[in-house]
Short mmCIF file of N, CA and C in Angstrom, two decimals:
data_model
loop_
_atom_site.label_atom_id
_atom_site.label_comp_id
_atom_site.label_asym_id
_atom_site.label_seq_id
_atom_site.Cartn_x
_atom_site.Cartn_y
_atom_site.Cartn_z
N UNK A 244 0.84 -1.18 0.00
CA UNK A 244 0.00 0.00 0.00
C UNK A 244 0.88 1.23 0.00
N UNK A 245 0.80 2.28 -1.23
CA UNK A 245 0.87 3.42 -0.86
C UNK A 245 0.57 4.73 -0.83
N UNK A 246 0.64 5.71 0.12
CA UNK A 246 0.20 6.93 0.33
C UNK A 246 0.58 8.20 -0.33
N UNK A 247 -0.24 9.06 -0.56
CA UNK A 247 0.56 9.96 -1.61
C UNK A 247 1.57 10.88 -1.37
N UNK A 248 1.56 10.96 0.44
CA UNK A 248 2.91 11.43 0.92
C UNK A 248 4.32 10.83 1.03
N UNK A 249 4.40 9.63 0.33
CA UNK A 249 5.47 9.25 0.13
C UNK A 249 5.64 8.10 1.21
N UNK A 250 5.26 8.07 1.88
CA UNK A 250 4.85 6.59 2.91
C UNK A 250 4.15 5.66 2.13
N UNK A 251 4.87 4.04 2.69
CA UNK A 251 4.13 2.87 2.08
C UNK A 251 4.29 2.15 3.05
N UNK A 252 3.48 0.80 3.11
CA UNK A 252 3.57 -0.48 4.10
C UNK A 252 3.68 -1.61 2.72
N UNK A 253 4.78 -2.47 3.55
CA UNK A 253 5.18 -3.50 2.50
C UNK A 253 5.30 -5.05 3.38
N UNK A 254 4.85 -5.74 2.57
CA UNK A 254 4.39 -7.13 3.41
C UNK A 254 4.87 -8.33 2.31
N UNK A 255 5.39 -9.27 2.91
CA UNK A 255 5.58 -10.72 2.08
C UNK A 255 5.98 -11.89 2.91
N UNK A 256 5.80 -13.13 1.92
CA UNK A 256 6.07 -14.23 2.36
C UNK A 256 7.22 -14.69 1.82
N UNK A 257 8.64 -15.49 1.77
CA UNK A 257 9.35 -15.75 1.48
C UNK A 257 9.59 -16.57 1.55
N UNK A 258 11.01 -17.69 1.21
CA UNK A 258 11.69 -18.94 1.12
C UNK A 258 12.74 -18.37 1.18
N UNK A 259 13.42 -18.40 1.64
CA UNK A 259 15.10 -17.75 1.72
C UNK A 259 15.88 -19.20 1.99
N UNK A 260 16.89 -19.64 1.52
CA UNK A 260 17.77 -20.27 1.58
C UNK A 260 19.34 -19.41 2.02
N UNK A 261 19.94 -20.28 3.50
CA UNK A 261 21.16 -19.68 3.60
C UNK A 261 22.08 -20.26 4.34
N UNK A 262 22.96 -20.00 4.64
CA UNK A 262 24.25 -21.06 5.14
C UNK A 262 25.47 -20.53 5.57
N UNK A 263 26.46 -21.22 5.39
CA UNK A 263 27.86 -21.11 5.75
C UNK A 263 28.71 -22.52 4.88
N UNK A 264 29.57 -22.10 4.71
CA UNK A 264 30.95 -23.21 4.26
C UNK A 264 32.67 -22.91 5.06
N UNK A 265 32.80 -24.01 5.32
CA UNK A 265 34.47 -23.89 6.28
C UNK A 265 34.89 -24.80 5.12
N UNK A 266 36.08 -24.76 5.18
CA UNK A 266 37.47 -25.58 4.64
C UNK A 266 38.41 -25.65 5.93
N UNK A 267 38.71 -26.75 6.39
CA UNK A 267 39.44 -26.74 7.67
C UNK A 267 40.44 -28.14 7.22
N UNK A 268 41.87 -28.12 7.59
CA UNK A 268 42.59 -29.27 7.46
C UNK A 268 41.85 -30.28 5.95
N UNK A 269 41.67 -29.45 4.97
CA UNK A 269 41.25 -30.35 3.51
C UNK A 269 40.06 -30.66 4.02
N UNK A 270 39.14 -30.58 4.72
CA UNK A 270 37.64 -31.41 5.00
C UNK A 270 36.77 -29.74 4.84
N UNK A 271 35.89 -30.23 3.80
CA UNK A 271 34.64 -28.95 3.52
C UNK A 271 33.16 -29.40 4.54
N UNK A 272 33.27 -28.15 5.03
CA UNK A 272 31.86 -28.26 5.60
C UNK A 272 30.90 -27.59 5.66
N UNK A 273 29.70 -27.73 5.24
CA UNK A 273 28.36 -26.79 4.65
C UNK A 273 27.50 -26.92 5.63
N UNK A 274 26.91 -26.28 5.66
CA UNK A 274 25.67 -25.51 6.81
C UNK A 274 24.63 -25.04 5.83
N UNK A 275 23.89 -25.57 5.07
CA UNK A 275 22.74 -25.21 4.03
C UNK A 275 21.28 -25.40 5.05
N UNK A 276 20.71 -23.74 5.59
CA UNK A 276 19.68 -23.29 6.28
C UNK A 276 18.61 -23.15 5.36
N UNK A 277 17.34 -23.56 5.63
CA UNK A 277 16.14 -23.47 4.60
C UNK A 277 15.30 -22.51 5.48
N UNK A 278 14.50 -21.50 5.47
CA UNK A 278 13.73 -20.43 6.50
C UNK A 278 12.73 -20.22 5.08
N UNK A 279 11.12 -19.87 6.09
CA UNK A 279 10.13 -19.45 5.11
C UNK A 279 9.92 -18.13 6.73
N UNK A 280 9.64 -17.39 5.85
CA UNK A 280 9.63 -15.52 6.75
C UNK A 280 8.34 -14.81 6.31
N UNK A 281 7.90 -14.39 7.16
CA UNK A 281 6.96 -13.15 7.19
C UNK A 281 7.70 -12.20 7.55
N UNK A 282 7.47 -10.80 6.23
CA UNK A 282 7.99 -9.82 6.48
C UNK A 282 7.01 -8.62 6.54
N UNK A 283 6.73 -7.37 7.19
CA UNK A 283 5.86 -6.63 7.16
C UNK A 283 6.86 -5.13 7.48
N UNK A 284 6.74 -4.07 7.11
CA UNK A 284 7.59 -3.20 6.88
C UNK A 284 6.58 -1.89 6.12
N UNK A 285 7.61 -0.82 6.96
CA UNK A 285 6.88 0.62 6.13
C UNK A 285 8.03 1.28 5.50
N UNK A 286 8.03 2.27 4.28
CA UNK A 286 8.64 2.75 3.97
C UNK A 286 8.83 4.48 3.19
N UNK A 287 9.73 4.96 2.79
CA UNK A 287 9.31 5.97 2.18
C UNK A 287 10.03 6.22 0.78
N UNK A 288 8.97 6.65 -0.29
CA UNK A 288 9.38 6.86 -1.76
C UNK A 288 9.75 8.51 -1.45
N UNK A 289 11.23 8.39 -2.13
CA UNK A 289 11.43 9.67 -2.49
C UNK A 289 11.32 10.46 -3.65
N UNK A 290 10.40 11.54 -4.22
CA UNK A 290 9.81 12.14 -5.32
C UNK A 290 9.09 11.88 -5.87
N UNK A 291 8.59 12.22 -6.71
CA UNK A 291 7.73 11.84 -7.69
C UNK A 291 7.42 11.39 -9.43
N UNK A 292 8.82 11.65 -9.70
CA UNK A 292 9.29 11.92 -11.13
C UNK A 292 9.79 10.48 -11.48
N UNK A 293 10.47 10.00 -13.13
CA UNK A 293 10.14 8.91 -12.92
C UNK A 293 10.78 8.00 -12.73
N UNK A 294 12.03 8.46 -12.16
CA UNK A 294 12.57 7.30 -11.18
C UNK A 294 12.82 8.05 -9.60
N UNK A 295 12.35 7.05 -8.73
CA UNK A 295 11.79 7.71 -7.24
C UNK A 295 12.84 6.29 -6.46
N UNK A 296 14.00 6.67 -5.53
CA UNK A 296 14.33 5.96 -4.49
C UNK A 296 13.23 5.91 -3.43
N UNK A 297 13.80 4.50 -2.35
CA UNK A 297 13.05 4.50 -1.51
C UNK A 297 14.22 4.06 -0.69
N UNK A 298 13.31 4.07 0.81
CA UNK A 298 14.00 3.26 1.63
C UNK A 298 12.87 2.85 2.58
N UNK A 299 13.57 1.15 2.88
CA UNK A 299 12.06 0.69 3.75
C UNK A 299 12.99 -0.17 5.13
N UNK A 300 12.08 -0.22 6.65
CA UNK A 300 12.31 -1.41 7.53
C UNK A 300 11.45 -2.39 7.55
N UNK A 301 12.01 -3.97 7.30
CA UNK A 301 10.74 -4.44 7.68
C UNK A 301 11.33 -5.98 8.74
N UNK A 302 10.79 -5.55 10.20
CA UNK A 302 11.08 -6.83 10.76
C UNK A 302 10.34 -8.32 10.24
N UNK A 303 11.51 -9.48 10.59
CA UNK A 303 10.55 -10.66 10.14
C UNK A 303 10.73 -11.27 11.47
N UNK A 304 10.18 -12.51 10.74
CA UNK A 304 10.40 -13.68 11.43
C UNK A 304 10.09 -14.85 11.11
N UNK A 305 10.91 -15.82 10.74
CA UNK A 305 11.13 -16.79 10.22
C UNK A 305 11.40 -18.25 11.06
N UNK A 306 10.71 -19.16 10.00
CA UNK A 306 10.80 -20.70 10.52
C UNK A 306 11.61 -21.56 9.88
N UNK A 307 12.50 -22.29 10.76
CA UNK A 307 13.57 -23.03 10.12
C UNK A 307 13.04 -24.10 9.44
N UNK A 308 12.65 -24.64 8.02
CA UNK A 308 12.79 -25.78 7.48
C UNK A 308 13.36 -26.97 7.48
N UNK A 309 15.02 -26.40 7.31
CA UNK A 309 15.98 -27.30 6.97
C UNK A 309 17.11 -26.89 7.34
N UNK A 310 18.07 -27.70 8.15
CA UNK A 310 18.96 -27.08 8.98
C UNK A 310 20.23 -28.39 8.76
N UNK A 311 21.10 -28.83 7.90
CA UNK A 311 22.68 -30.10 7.85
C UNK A 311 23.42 -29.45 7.99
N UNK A 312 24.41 -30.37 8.54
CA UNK A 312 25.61 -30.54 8.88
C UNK A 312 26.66 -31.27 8.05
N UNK A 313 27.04 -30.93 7.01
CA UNK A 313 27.51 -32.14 6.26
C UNK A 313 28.95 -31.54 5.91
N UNK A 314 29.97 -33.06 5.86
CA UNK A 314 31.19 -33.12 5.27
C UNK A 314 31.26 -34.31 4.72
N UNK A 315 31.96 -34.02 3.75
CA UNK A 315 31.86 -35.28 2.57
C UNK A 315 30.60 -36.45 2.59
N UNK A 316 30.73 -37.29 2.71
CA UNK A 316 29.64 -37.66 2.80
C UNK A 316 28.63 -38.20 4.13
N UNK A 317 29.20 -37.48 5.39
CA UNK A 317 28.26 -37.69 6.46
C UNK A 317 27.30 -36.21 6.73
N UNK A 318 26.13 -36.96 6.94
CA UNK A 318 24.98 -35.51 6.80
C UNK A 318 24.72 -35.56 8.56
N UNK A 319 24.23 -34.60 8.98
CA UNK A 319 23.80 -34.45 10.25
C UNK A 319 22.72 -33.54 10.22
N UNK A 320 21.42 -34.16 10.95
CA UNK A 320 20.13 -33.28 10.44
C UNK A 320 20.52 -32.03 12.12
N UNK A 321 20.33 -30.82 11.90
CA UNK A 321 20.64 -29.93 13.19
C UNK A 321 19.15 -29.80 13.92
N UNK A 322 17.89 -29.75 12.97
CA UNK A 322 16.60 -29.59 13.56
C UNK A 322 16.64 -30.68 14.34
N UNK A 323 16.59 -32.24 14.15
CA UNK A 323 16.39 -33.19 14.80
C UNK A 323 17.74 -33.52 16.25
N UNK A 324 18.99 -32.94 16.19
CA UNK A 324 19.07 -32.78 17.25
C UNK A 324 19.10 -31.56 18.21
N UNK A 325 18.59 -30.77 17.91
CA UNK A 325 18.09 -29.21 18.18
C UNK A 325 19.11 -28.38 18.94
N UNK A 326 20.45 -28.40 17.31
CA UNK A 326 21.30 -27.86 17.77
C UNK A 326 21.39 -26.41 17.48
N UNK A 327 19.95 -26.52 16.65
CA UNK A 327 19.93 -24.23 16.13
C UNK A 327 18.35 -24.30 16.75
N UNK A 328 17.99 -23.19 16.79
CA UNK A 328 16.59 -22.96 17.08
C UNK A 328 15.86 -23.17 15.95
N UNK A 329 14.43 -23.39 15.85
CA UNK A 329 13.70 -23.53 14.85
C UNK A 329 13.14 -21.94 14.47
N UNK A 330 13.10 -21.19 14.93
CA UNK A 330 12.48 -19.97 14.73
C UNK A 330 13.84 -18.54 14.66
N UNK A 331 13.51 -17.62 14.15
CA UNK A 331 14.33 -16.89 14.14
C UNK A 331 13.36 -15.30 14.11
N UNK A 332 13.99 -13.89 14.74
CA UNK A 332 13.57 -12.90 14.20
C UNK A 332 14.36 -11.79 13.60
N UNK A 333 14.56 -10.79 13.52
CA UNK A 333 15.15 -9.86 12.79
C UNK A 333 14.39 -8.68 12.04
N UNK A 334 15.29 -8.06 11.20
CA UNK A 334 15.29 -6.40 10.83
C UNK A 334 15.76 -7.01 9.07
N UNK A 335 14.91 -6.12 8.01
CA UNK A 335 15.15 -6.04 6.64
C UNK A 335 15.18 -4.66 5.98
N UNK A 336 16.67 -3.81 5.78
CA UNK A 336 16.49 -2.81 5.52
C UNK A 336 16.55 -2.60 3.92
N UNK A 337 16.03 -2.18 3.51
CA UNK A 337 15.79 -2.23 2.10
C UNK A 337 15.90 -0.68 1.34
N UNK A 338 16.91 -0.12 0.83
CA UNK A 338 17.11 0.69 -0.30
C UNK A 338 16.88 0.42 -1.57
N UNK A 339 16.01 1.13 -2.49
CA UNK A 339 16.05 0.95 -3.74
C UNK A 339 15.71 1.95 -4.78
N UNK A 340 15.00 1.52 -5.58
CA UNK A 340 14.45 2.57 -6.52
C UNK A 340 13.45 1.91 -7.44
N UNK A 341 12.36 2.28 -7.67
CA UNK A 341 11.65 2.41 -9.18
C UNK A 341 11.71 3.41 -10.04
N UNK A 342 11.77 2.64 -11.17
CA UNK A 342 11.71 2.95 -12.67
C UNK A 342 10.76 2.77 -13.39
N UNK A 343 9.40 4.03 -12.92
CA UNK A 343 8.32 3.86 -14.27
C UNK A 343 8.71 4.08 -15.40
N UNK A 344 7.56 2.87 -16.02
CA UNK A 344 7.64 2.63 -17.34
C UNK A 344 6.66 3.44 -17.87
N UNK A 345 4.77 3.51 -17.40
CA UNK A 345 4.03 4.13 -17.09
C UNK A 345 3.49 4.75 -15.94
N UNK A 346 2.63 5.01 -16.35
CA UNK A 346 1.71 5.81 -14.60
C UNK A 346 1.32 4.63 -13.81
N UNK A 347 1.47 3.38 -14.88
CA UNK A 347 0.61 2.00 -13.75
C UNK A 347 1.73 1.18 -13.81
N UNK A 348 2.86 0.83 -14.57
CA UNK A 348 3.68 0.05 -14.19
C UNK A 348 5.04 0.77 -14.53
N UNK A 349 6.17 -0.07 -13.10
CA UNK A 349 6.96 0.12 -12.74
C UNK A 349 8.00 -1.23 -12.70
N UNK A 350 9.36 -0.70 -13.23
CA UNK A 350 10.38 -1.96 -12.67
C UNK A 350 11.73 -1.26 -11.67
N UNK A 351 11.68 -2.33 -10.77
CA UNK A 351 12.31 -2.11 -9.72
C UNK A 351 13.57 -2.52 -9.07
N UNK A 352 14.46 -1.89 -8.71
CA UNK A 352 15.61 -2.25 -8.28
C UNK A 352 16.30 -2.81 -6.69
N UNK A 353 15.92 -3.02 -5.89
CA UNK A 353 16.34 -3.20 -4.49
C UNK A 353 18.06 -3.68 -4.24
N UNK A 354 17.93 -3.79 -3.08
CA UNK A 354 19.34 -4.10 -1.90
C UNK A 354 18.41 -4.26 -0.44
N UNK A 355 18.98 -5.75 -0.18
CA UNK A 355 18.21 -6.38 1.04
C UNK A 355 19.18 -6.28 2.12
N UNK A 356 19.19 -6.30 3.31
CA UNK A 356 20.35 -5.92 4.25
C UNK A 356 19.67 -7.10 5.58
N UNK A 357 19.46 -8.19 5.67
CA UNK A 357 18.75 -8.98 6.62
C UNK A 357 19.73 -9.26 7.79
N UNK A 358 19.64 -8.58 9.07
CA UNK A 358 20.20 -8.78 10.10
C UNK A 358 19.41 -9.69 11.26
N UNK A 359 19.71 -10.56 11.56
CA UNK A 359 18.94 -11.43 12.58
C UNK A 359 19.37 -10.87 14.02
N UNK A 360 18.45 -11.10 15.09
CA UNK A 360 18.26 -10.65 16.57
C UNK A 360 18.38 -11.40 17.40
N UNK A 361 18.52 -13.11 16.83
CA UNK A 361 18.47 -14.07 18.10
C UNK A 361 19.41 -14.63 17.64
N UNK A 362 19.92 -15.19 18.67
CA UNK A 362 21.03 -16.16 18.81
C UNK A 362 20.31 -17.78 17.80
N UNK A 363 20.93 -17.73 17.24
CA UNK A 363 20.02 -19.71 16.98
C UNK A 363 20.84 -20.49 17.51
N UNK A 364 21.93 -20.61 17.66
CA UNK A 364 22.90 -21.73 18.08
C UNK A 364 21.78 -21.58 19.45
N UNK A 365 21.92 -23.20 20.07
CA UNK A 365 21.10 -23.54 21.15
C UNK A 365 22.44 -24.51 22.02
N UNK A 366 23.08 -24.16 22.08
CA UNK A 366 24.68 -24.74 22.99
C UNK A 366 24.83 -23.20 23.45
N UNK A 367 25.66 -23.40 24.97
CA UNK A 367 26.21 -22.42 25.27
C UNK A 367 27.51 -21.69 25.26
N UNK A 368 28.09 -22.02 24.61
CA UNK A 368 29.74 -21.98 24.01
C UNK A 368 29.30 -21.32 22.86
N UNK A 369 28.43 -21.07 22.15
CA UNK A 369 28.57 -20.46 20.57
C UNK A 369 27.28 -19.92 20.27
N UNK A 370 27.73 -18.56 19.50
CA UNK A 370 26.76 -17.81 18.94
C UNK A 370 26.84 -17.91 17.47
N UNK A 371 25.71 -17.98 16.65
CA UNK A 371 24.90 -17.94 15.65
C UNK A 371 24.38 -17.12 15.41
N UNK A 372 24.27 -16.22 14.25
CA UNK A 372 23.05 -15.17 13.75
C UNK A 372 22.76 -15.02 12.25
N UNK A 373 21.43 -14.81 12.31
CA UNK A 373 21.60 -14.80 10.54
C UNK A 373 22.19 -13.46 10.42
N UNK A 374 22.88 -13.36 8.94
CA UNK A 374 23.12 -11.73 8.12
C UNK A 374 23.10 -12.49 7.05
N UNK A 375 22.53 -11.69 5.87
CA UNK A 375 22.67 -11.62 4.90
C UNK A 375 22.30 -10.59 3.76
N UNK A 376 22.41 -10.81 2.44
CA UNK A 376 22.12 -9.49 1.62
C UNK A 376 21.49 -10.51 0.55
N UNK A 377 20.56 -9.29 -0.34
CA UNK A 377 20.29 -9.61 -1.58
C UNK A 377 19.78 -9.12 -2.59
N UNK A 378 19.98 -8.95 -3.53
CA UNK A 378 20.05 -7.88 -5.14
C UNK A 378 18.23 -8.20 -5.41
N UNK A 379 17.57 -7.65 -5.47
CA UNK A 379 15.92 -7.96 -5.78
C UNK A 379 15.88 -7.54 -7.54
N UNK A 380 15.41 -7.62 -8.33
CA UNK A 380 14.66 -7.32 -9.59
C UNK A 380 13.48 -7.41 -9.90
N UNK A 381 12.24 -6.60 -9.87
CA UNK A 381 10.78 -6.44 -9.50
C UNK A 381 10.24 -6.01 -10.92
N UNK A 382 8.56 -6.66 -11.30
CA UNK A 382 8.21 -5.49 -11.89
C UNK A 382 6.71 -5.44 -10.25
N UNK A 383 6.94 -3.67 -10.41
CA UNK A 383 5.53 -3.08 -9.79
C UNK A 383 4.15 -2.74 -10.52
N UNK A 384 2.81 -3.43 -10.21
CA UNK A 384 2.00 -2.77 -10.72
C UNK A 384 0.85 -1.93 -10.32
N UNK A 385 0.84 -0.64 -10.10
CA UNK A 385 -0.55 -0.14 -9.57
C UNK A 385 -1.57 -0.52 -9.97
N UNK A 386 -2.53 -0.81 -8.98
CA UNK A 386 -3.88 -1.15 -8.93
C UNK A 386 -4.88 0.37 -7.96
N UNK A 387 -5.81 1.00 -8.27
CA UNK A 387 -6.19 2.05 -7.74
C UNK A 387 -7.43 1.45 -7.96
N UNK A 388 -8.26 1.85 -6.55
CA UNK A 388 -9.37 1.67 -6.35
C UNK A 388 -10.17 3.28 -7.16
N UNK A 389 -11.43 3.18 -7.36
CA UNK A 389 -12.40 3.93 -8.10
C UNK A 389 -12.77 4.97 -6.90
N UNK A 390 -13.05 6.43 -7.12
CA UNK A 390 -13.26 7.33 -6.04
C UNK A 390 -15.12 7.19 -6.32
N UNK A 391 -15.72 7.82 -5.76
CA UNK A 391 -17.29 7.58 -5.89
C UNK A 391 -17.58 8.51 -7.00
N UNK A 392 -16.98 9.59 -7.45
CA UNK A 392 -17.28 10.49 -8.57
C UNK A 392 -16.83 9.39 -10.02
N UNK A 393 -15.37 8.44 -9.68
CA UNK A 393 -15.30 8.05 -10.96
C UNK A 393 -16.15 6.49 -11.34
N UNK A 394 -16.52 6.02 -9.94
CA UNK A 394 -17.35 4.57 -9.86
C UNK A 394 -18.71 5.49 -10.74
N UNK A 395 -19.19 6.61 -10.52
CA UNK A 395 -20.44 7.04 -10.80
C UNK A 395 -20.40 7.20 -12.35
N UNK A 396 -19.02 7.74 -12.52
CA UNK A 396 -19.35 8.28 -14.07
C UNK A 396 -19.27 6.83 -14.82
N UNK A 397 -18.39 6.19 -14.02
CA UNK A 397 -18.19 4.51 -15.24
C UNK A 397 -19.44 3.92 -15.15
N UNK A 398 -20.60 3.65 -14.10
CA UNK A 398 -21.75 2.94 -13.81
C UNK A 398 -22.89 3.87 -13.10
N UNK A 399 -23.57 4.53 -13.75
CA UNK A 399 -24.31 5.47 -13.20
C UNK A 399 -25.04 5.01 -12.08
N UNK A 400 -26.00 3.46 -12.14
CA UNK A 400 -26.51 3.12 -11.07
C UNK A 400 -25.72 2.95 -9.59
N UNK A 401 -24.46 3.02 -10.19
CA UNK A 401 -23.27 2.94 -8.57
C UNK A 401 -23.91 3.16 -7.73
N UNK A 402 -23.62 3.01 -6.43
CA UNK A 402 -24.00 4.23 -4.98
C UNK A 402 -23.29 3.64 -4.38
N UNK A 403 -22.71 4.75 -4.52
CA UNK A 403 -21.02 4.78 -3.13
C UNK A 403 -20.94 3.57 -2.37
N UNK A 404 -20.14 2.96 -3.47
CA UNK A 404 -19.58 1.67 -2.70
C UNK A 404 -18.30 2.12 -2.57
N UNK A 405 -17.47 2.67 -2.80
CA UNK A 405 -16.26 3.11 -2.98
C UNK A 405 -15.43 4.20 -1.88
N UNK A 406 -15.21 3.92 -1.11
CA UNK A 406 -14.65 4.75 0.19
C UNK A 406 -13.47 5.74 0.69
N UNK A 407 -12.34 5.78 -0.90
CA UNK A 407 -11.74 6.50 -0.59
C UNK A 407 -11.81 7.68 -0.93
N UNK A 408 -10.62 8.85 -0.33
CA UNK A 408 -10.78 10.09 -0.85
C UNK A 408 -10.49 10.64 -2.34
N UNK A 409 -9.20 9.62 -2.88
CA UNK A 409 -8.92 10.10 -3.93
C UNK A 409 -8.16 8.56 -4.11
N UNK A 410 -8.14 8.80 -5.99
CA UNK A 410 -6.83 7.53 -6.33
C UNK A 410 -5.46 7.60 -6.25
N UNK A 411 -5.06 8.35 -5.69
CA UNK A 411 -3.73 8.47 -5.46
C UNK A 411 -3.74 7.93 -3.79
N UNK A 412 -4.31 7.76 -3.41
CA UNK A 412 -4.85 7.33 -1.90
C UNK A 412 -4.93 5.93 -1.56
N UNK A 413 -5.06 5.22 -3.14
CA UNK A 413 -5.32 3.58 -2.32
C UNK A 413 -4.34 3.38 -3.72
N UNK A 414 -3.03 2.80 -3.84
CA UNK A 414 -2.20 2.74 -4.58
C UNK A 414 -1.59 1.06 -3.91
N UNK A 415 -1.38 0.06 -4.77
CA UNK A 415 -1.34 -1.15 -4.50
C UNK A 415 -0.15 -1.50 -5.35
N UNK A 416 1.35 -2.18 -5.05
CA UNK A 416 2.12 -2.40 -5.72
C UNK A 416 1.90 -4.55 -5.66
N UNK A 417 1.85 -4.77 -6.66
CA UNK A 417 1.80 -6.25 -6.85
C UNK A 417 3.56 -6.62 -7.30
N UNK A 418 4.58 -7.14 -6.81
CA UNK A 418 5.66 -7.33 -6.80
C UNK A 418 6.00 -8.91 -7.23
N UNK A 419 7.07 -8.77 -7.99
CA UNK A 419 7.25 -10.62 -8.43
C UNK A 419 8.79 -10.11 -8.74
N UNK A 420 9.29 -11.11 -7.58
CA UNK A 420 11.03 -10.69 -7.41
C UNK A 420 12.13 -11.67 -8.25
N UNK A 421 13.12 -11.43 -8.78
CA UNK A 421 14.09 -12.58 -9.37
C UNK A 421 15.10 -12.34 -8.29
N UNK A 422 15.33 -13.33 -7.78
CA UNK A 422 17.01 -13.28 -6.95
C UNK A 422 17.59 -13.90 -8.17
#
């Protein structure tokens, strides 16, 4: 959703995949983390012209899927011996920009900055946290709800079903990201 003062609220569901790799004495070892996140976040577009930066926060919080331990070929599941936490929360700071194409669609550029808040390691000798980053590529599309003057002129029988003040007022970005 956004407002015509340059404020928005931004919300999603995700799959994030993430990890770690050591090389120690010739033996490789991978840490491949699976997390699905709810993110909810406000932000602000700067200008109006037709390419507008933004910058947004949006805390999550995420559920661990899939959590190994593996070197060469011995795997170790970490959920089943509950050596990370299953849950995680955190902060998503997000800089970017759109690039209208038109007045209704937009393609978009981001930078993800995901800092985690909890410890997951569940031993007391060692700390764990997520960080990570990631390059987004979007297209945006406005969707604007009808004001009651323009529901009236498109369908004369209308009667104010339509509740906002203006269309610049209920502005809806539909987002579909490439990592």
């Amino acid at each position: 959703y956004e407002h015509s003062s340059g404020l928005f609220a931004r919300g999603s569901f995700v799959m994030r995949k993430s990890g770690a790799t050591m090389v120690n004495s010739n033996a490789n070892y991978l840490w491949p983390l699976q997390y699905s996140a709810l993110e909810a976040g406000i932000g602000y577009q700067f200008g109006k012209g037709r390419i507008r930066p933004y910058i947004a926060a949006s805390p999550y919080f995420a559920r661990l899927l899939s959590a190994n331990q593996t070197s060469g070929s011995m795997n170790f599941d970490m959920i089943k011996s509950k050596s990370v936490k299953e849950t995680d929360f955190g902060l998503m700071l997000t800089p970017g920009a759109f690039f209208a194409l038109s007045d209704d669609i937009s393609i978009y550029g981001e930078y993800n900055l995901l800092t985690g808040l909890q410890n997951i390691e569940t031993g007391n000798n060692q700390r764990l946290f997520n960080r990570g980053y990631s390059f987004n590529l979007g297209v945006s599309m406005r969707i604007s709800k009808l004001t009651n003057h323009e529901a009236s002129e498109n369908k004369p029988e209308t009667k104010n079903y339509f509740r906002t003040k203006d269309a610049d007022d209920a502005l809806i970005h539909l987002r579909g990201i490439i990592n």
